[in-house]
Amino acid sequence: MSSRTKIVVLHMREVIYTAIFLLLAIALGIILFFMFGPGKSQKTVSDANARYTPGVYRSSIELSGNTFDVEVTVDADRIKSIRLVNLSEATEAMFPLVKPALVSLASQIYSTQSLEGIQYSSDQKYTSQMLLNAIQDALEKAEAK
């Protein structure tokens, strides 16, 4: 039995190219796994259970010929903000209860994430009902289909 020694000559350039292509193949595999892996289907299931279509929705209110909007911003499952838009100084001066009533309503809505069981004072009854109706209209526009 004769044993012959085999000598393999590797050029450094070939080793480097092979290492680079191997790293690129591994990176591509990882990217494809995260793009099409199991996490993708979980997001679609949570989207199917969403209450709202994320976005900003408005509902108009007219008082004594002056129009302003109630703007409701929602995520997929929660109400993020409620605010008055385009409220002129004249309207604010004529109806001073509008802003305090909205602040009170918004804080209750943020904590419960619902329009059910909202309480308001008797001196703000009609203002609060008007604002609740506008908020309800905006949320109906936001409902996920």
PDB file of C-alpha atoms in Angstrom:
ATOM      1  CA  MET A   1       0.000   0.000   0.000  1.00  0.00           C
ATOM      2  CA  SER A   2       1.347   3.240  -0.981  1.00  0.00           C
ATOM      3  CA  SER A   3       0.037   6.450   0.348  1.00  0.00           C
ATOM      4  CA  ARG A   4       0.387   9.455  -1.771  1.00  0.00           C
ATOM      5  CA  THR A   5       0.008  12.931  -0.422  1.00  0.00           C
ATOM      6  CA  LYS A   6      -2.297  15.190  -2.358  1.00  0.00           C
ATOM      7  CA  ILE A   7      -1.616  18.875  -2.402  1.00  0.00           C
ATOM      8  CA  VAL A   8      -4.511  21.281  -2.902  1.00  0.00           C
ATOM      9  CA  VAL A   9      -3.724  24.851  -3.858  1.00  0.00           C
ATOM     10  CA  LEU A  10      -6.356  27.478  -3.088  1.00  0.00           C
ATOM     11  CA  HIS A  11      -6.093  30.991  -4.316  1.00  0.00           C
ATOM     12  CA  MET A  12      -7.067  33.579  -1.740  1.00  0.00           C
ATOM     13  CA  ARG A  13      -9.335  35.373  -4.232  1.00  0.00           C
ATOM     14  CA  GLU A  14     -11.423  32.211  -4.734  1.00  0.00           C
ATOM     15  CA  VAL A  15     -11.786  31.708  -0.973  1.00  0.00           C
ATOM     16  CA  ILE A  16     -12.950  35.292  -0.487  1.00  0.00           C
ATOM     17  CA  TYR A  17     -15.484  35.090  -3.343  1.00  0.00           C
ATOM     18  CA  THR A  18     -16.859  31.828  -1.988  1.00  0.00           C
ATOM     19  CA  ALA A  19     -17.241  33.333   1.515  1.00  0.00           C
ATOM     20  CA  ILE A  20     -19.000  36.411   0.141  1.00  0.00           C
ATOM     21  CA  PHE A  21     -21.463  34.348  -1.912  1.00  0.00           C
ATOM     22  CA  LEU A  22     -22.118  32.100   1.078  1.00  0.00           C
ATOM     23  CA  LEU A  23     -22.878  35.132   3.297  1.00  0.00           C
ATOM     24  CA  LEU A  24     -25.185  36.596   0.634  1.00  0.00           C
ATOM     25  CA  ALA A  25     -27.045  33.282   0.350  1.00  0.00           C
ATOM     26  CA  ILE A  26     -27.518  33.124   4.131  1.00  0.00           C
ATOM     27  CA  ALA A  27     -28.715  36.754   4.236  1.00  0.00           C
ATOM     28  CA  LEU A  28     -31.180  36.077   1.405  1.00  0.00           C
ATOM     29  CA  GLY A  29     -32.491  33.018   3.250  1.00  0.00           C
ATOM     30  CA  ILE A  30     -33.027  35.029   6.441  1.00  0.00           C
ATOM     31  CA  ILE A  31     -34.790  37.833   4.568  1.00  0.00           C
ATOM     32  CA  LEU A  32     -37.085  35.373   2.795  1.00  0.00           C
ATOM     33  CA  PHE A  33     -37.877  33.662   6.099  1.00  0.00           C
ATOM     34  CA  PHE A  34     -38.943  36.948   7.724  1.00  0.00           C
ATOM     35  CA  MET A  35     -40.921  38.067   4.680  1.00  0.00           C
ATOM     36  CA  PHE A  36     -42.876  34.868   4.164  1.00  0.00           C
ATOM     37  CA  GLY A  37     -42.450  33.105   7.506  1.00  0.00           C
ATOM     38  CA  PRO A  38     -45.073  32.290  10.131  1.00  0.00           C
ATOM     39  CA  GLY A  39     -45.260  35.862  11.488  1.00  0.00           C
ATOM     40  CA  LYS A  40     -46.953  37.028   8.302  1.00  0.00           C
ATOM     41  CA  SER A  41     -50.055  34.878   8.811  1.00  0.00           C
ATOM     42  CA  GLN A  42     -50.434  36.043  12.430  1.00  0.00           C
ATOM     43  CA  LYS A  43     -50.673  39.656  11.302  1.00  0.00           C
ATOM     44  CA  THR A  44     -53.447  38.855   8.859  1.00  0.00           C
ATOM     45  CA  VAL A  45     -55.412  37.112  11.613  1.00  0.00           C
ATOM     46  CA  SER A  46     -55.123  40.180  13.868  1.00  0.00           C
ATOM     47  CA  ASP A  47     -56.155  42.418  10.961  1.00  0.00           C
ATOM     48  CA  ALA A  48     -59.279  40.303  10.510  1.00  0.00           C
ATOM     49  CA  ASN A  49     -60.237  40.999  14.148  1.00  0.00           C
ATOM     50  CA  ALA A  50     -59.732  44.774  13.839  1.00  0.00           C
ATOM     51  CA  ARG A  51     -62.558  47.034  14.985  1.00  0.00           C
ATOM     52  CA  TYR A  52     -61.582  50.036  12.872  1.00  0.00           C
ATOM     53  CA  THR A  53     -59.793  50.882   9.678  1.00  0.00           C
ATOM     54  CA  PRO A  54     -56.839  53.000  10.868  1.00  0.00           C
ATOM     55  CA  GLY A  55     -57.029  56.636   9.890  1.00  0.00           C
ATOM     56  CA  VAL A  56     -58.508  60.054  10.612  1.00  0.00           C
ATOM     57  CA  TYR A  57     -62.265  60.493  10.277  1.00  0.00           C
ATOM     58  CA  ARG A  58     -64.358  63.662  10.498  1.00  0.00           C
ATOM     59  CA  SER A  59     -67.958  64.494  11.165  1.00  0.00           C
ATOM     60  CA  SER A  60     -69.380  68.004  10.670  1.00  0.00           C
ATOM     61  CA  ILE A  61     -71.488  69.969  13.144  1.00  0.00           C
ATOM     62  CA  GLU A  62     -73.409  73.131  12.328  1.00  0.00           C
ATOM     63  CA  LEU A  63     -74.315  75.635  15.038  1.00  0.00           C
ATOM     64  CA  SER A  64     -76.030  78.924  14.132  1.00  0.00           C
ATOM     65  CA  GLY A  65     -74.722  78.803  10.572  1.00  0.00           C
ATOM     66  CA  ASN A  66     -71.140  78.055  11.656  1.00  0.00           C
ATOM     67  CA  THR A  67     -69.698  74.673  10.712  1.00  0.00           C
ATOM     68  CA  PHE A  68     -66.861  72.856  12.449  1.00  0.00           C
ATOM     69  CA  ASP A  69     -65.640  69.274  12.494  1.00  0.00           C
ATOM     70  CA  VAL A  70     -65.052  66.623  15.123  1.00  0.00           C
ATOM     71  CA  GLU A  71     -61.934  64.681  14.119  1.00  0.00           C
ATOM     72  CA  VAL A  72     -61.467  61.136  15.418  1.00  0.00           C
ATOM     73  CA  THR A  73     -58.155  59.308  14.914  1.00  0.00           C
ATOM     74  CA  VAL A  74     -58.239  55.517  15.286  1.00  0.00           C
ATOM     75  CA  ASP A  75     -55.887  52.543  15.166  1.00  0.00           C
ATOM     76  CA  ALA A  76     -57.044  49.066  14.224  1.00  0.00           C
ATOM     77  CA  ASP A  77     -58.470  48.445  17.685  1.00  0.00           C
ATOM     78  CA  ARG A  78     -58.528  51.708  19.639  1.00  0.00           C
ATOM     79  CA  ILE A  79     -59.501  55.360  19.530  1.00  0.00           C
ATOM     80  CA  LYS A  80     -56.342  57.474  19.688  1.00  0.00           C
ATOM     81  CA  SER A  81     -57.627  61.051  19.701  1.00  0.00           C
ATOM     82  CA  ILE A  82     -60.734  63.182  19.436  1.00  0.00           C
ATOM     83  CA  ARG A  83     -60.494  66.895  18.701  1.00  0.00           C
ATOM     84  CA  LEU A  84     -62.333  69.862  17.231  1.00  0.00           C
ATOM     85  CA  VAL A  85     -61.206  71.148  13.841  1.00  0.00           C
ATOM     86  CA  ASN A  86     -62.091  74.427  12.109  1.00  0.00           C
ATOM     87  CA  LEU A  87     -63.744  75.858  15.236  1.00  0.00           C
ATOM     88  CA  SER A  88     -63.819  79.618  14.717  1.00  0.00           C
ATOM     89  CA  GLU A  89     -63.321  82.078  17.555  1.00  0.00           C
ATOM     90  CA  ALA A  90     -66.853  83.394  17.030  1.00  0.00           C
ATOM     91  CA  THR A  91     -68.353  79.921  17.421  1.00  0.00           C
ATOM     92  CA  GLU A  92     -66.170  79.236  20.447  1.00  0.00           C
ATOM     93  CA  ALA A  93     -67.309  82.518  22.035  1.00  0.00           C
ATOM     94  CA  MET A  94     -70.990  81.857  21.272  1.00  0.00           C
ATOM     95  CA  PHE A  95     -70.851  78.249  22.530  1.00  0.00           C
ATOM     96  CA  PRO A  96     -68.310  78.182  25.377  1.00  0.00           C
ATOM     97  CA  LEU A  97     -69.306  74.691  26.559  1.00  0.00           C
ATOM     98  CA  VAL A  98     -68.214  72.909  23.383  1.00  0.00           C
ATOM     99  CA  LYS A  99     -64.512  72.531  24.226  1.00  0.00           C
ATOM    100  CA  PRO A 100     -64.908  71.568  27.917  1.00  0.00           C
ATOM    101  CA  ALA A 101     -67.637  69.077  27.005  1.00  0.00           C
ATOM    102  CA  LEU A 102     -65.412  67.463  24.376  1.00  0.00           C
ATOM    103  CA  VAL A 103     -62.489  67.221  26.807  1.00  0.00           C
ATOM    104  CA  SER A 104     -64.721  65.482  29.355  1.00  0.00           C
ATOM    105  CA  LEU A 105     -66.208  63.100  26.780  1.00  0.00           C
ATOM    106  CA  ALA A 106     -62.839  62.324  25.182  1.00  0.00           C
ATOM    107  CA  SER A 107     -61.225  61.362  28.488  1.00  0.00           C
ATOM    108  CA  GLN A 108     -64.057  58.906  29.197  1.00  0.00           C
ATOM    109  CA  ILE A 109     -63.929  57.481  25.679  1.00  0.00           C
ATOM    110  CA  TYR A 110     -60.137  57.000  25.855  1.00  0.00           C
ATOM    111  CA  SER A 111     -60.418  55.044  29.096  1.00  0.00           C
ATOM    112  CA  THR A 112     -63.349  52.818  28.033  1.00  0.00           C
ATOM    113  CA  GLN A 113     -62.740  52.745  24.254  1.00  0.00           C
ATOM    114  CA  SER A 114     -66.519  52.813  23.884  1.00  0.00           C
ATOM    115  CA  LEU A 115     -69.368  55.308  23.658  1.00  0.00           C
ATOM    116  CA  GLU A 116     -71.456  53.242  26.068  1.00  0.00           C
ATOM    117  CA  GLY A 117     -72.005  54.516  29.600  1.00  0.00           C
ATOM    118  CA  ILE A 118     -70.644  58.019  28.975  1.00  0.00           C
ATOM    119  CA  GLN A 119     -71.650  60.434  31.730  1.00  0.00           C
ATOM    120  CA  TYR A 120     -71.996  64.195  31.384  1.00  0.00           C
ATOM    121  CA  SER A 121     -73.265  66.994  33.578  1.00  0.00           C
ATOM    122  CA  SER A 122     -76.794  68.339  33.243  1.00  0.00           C
ATOM    123  CA  ASP A 123     -75.589  71.796  32.177  1.00  0.00           C
ATOM    124  CA  GLN A 124     -73.743  70.225  29.209  1.00  0.00           C
ATOM    125  CA  LYS A 125     -76.466  67.736  28.259  1.00  0.00           C
ATOM    126  CA  TYR A 126     -77.333  68.961  24.758  1.00  0.00           C
ATOM    127  CA  THR A 127     -73.777  69.933  23.860  1.00  0.00           C
ATOM    128  CA  SER A 128     -72.519  66.525  24.973  1.00  0.00           C
ATOM    129  CA  GLN A 129     -75.243  64.691  23.045  1.00  0.00           C
ATOM    130  CA  MET A 130     -74.426  66.686  19.906  1.00  0.00           C
ATOM    131  CA  LEU A 131     -70.716  65.866  20.253  1.00  0.00           C
ATOM    132  CA  LEU A 132     -71.422  62.182  20.986  1.00  0.00           C
ATOM    133  CA  ASN A 133     -73.540  61.962  17.832  1.00  0.00           C
ATOM    134  CA  ALA A 134     -70.709  63.489  15.779  1.00  0.00           C
ATOM    135  CA  ILE A 135     -68.166  61.103  17.334  1.00  0.00           C
ATOM    136  CA  GLN A 136     -70.503  58.173  16.623  1.00  0.00           C
ATOM    137  CA  ASP A 137     -70.816  59.262  12.968  1.00  0.00           C
ATOM    138  CA  ALA A 138     -67.026  59.448  12.625  1.00  0.00           C
ATOM    139  CA  LEU A 139     -66.598  56.001  14.243  1.00  0.00           C
ATOM    140  CA  GLU A 140     -69.195  54.512  11.892  1.00  0.00           C
ATOM    141  CA  LYS A 141     -67.069  55.729   8.994  1.00  0.00           C
ATOM    142  CA  ALA A 142     -64.034  54.105  10.652  1.00  0.00           C
ATOM    143  CA  GLU A 143     -65.594  50.680  11.270  1.00  0.00           C
ATOM    144  CA  ALA A 144     -63.685  47.832   9.649  1.00  0.00           C
ATOM    145  CA  LYS A 145     -65.577  46.009   6.968  1.00  0.00           C
TER     146      LYS A 145
END
